[in-house]
Short mmCIF file of C-alpha atoms in Angstrom, two decimals:
data_model
loop_
_atom_site.label_atom_id
_atom_site.label_comp_id
_atom_site.label_asym_id
_atom_site.label_seq_id
_atom_site.Cartn_x
_atom_site.Cartn_y
_atom_site.Cartn_z
CA THR A 1 -3.27 91.49 3.11
CA MET A 2 -4.40 89.15 0.38
CA GLY A 3 -2.71 85.78 0.14
CA ARG A 4 -1.54 85.78 3.75
CA ILE A 5 -2.89 82.97 5.91
CA PHE A 6 -4.37 83.40 9.36
CA GLU A 7 -2.06 81.98 11.99
CA LEU A 8 -2.77 82.01 15.70
CA HIS A 9 -0.15 83.94 17.70
CA ARG A 10 2.09 81.48 19.55
CA GLN A 11 1.36 83.07 22.96
CA LEU A 12 -2.40 82.66 22.46
CA ALA A 13 -1.84 79.08 21.31
CA ALA A 14 0.26 78.39 24.44
CA ASP A 15 -2.29 79.84 26.89
CA THR A 16 -5.52 78.45 25.44
CA ILE A 17 -7.43 75.43 24.16
CA ALA A 18 -9.39 75.66 20.91
CA VAL A 19 -13.16 75.44 21.39
CA GLY A 20 -14.30 75.90 17.79
CA ASP A 21 -14.86 78.40 15.02
CA LEU A 22 -17.64 80.91 14.43
CA GLU A 23 -18.12 82.51 11.02
CA LEU A 24 -15.34 85.04 11.66
CA CYS A 25 -13.62 84.12 14.90
CA ARG A 26 -11.70 81.21 16.34
CA VAL A 27 -12.97 80.61 19.88
CA LEU A 28 -10.36 79.76 22.50
CA LEU A 29 -10.70 78.78 26.16
CA MET A 30 -8.16 80.47 28.43
CA ASN A 31 -6.43 77.76 30.48
CA ASP A 32 -7.35 79.37 33.80
CA ALA A 33 -9.97 77.53 35.83
CA ARG A 34 -10.58 80.54 38.11
CA TYR A 35 -12.91 82.16 35.55
CA PRO A 36 -15.00 81.12 32.55
CA TRP A 37 -12.82 82.95 30.01
CA LEU A 38 -13.08 82.78 26.24
CA ILE A 39 -10.99 84.59 23.66
CA LEU A 40 -12.31 85.36 20.17
CA VAL A 41 -9.71 85.83 17.43
CA PRO A 42 -10.79 86.97 13.95
CA ARG A 43 -9.39 84.43 11.46
CA ARG A 44 -7.73 87.06 9.27
CA ALA A 45 -4.00 87.55 8.68
CA ASP A 46 -2.12 90.52 10.12
CA ILE A 47 -4.97 92.14 12.07
CA ARG A 48 -3.87 94.21 15.06
CA GLU A 49 -6.80 96.57 15.63
CA VAL A 50 -10.55 96.33 15.11
CA TYR A 51 -10.30 99.04 12.44
CA ASP A 52 -7.96 96.78 10.42
CA LEU A 53 -10.98 94.60 9.63
CA ARG A 54 -13.37 95.48 6.81
CA GLU A 55 -16.52 97.24 8.01
CA ASP A 56 -18.74 94.19 7.54
CA GLU A 57 -16.22 92.10 9.49
CA GLN A 58 -16.17 94.69 12.29
CA ALA A 59 -19.95 94.32 12.59
CA LEU A 60 -19.69 90.52 12.51
CA LEU A 61 -16.97 90.59 15.19
CA TRP A 62 -19.21 92.60 17.51
CA GLN A 63 -22.16 90.26 16.84
CA GLU A 64 -20.05 87.20 17.65
CA VAL A 65 -18.64 88.82 20.79
CA THR A 66 -22.05 89.91 22.10
CA GLN A 67 -23.83 86.66 21.19
CA THR A 68 -21.11 84.46 22.69
CA GLY A 69 -20.99 86.61 25.82
CA HIS A 70 -24.77 86.46 26.17
CA ASP A 71 -24.75 82.67 25.75
CA MET A 72 -21.96 82.30 28.36
CA MET A 73 -23.80 84.49 30.87
CA ARG A 74 -27.08 82.62 30.35
CA ALA A 75 -25.45 79.20 30.65
CA LEU A 76 -23.18 80.05 33.58
CA GLY A 77 -25.33 82.49 35.53
CA GLY A 78 -22.67 85.17 35.64
CA HIS A 79 -23.00 88.47 37.51
CA LYS A 80 -21.07 90.62 34.98
CA LEU A 81 -19.56 90.00 31.57
CA ASN A 82 -16.14 91.60 31.05
CA ILE A 83 -15.28 92.29 27.40
CA ALA A 84 -11.80 93.60 26.62
CA ALA A 85 -9.30 93.96 23.81
CA LEU A 86 -5.90 94.86 25.22
CA GLY A 87 -3.27 93.40 22.93
CA ASN A 88 -0.34 94.99 24.72
CA MET A 89 1.46 91.65 25.05
CA VAL A 90 0.00 89.88 22.01
CA PRO A 91 -0.40 92.18 19.00
CA GLN A 92 -2.81 89.89 17.12
CA LEU A 93 -6.37 91.20 17.59
CA HIS A 94 -8.21 89.13 20.18
CA ILE A 95 -11.22 89.87 22.37
CA HIS A 96 -11.50 88.54 25.92
CA LEU A 97 -14.90 87.45 27.30
CA VAL A 98 -14.75 86.76 31.03
CA VAL A 99 -17.78 85.80 33.13
CA ARG A 100 -17.39 87.36 36.58
CA GLN A 101 -18.92 86.62 39.97
CA PRO A 102 -18.68 88.63 43.19
CA GLY A 103 -15.99 86.97 45.28
CA ASP A 104 -14.08 85.47 42.34
CA ALA A 105 -10.27 85.57 42.53
CA ALA A 106 -9.95 89.14 41.23
CA TRP A 107 -13.35 90.67 42.09
CA PRO A 108 -14.12 93.55 41.64
CA GLY A 109 -10.89 94.36 39.76
CA PRO A 110 -9.91 93.18 36.29
CA VAL A 111 -8.59 89.63 35.90
CA TRP A 112 -5.23 90.68 34.45
CA GLY A 113 -2.21 90.58 36.73
CA GLN A 114 -4.17 89.00 39.59
CA GLY A 115 -2.42 86.02 41.15
CA GLU A 116 -1.40 82.99 39.12
CA ALA A 117 -3.50 81.26 36.49
CA GLU A 118 -4.83 77.89 37.67
CA PRO A 119 -4.70 75.47 34.73
CA TYR A 120 -7.68 73.17 34.35
CA THR A 121 -7.47 69.54 35.40
CA SER A 122 -8.06 67.32 32.35
CA GLU A 123 -11.52 66.44 33.74
CA GLY A 124 -12.41 70.08 34.43
CA MET A 125 -11.25 71.06 30.98
CA GLU A 126 -13.34 68.35 29.30
CA GLN A 127 -16.45 69.53 31.17
CA GLN A 128 -15.85 73.19 30.35
CA LEU A 129 -15.11 72.47 26.67
CA GLU A 130 -18.23 70.34 26.36
CA ALA A 131 -20.41 73.08 27.85
CA LEU A 132 -18.84 75.79 25.71
CA ARG A 133 -18.90 73.78 22.47
CA GLY A 134 -22.62 73.39 23.04
CA LEU A 135 -22.95 77.18 23.21
CA ILE A 136 -20.84 77.80 20.13
CA GLN A 137 -22.89 75.35 18.07
CA GLN A 138 -26.18 76.99 19.03
CA THR A 139 -25.04 80.33 17.68
CA PRO A 140 -26.86 80.79 14.34
#
């Protein structure tokens, strides 16, 4: 809706650290050191589903998701990229990008509901943010 301002859902804000902004999406790092896990959130007010975005924004969302995922996989040498939009707990549209490795904490199942999140140490977080900010900035 026009005039409404994008605001990050408080649950996303609580669980993540901001990495940066792409043309459409805010990029967040999930505070769980078990997996390289980014969340992309379109910076538009009151968006719950992909179809709530304009068509050009839907295309841009998919480009940002695929490019960011590709960059993560290349940089981190992942085995499989998991892309998901669930939104059952947090209604604001957000897309998860999780780089998976055989033998990771949830392999081969999904990461949701598996054990407890392991928050980053401040040093680990700095390293991960630095690596990921480098990726985000490369994206044309």
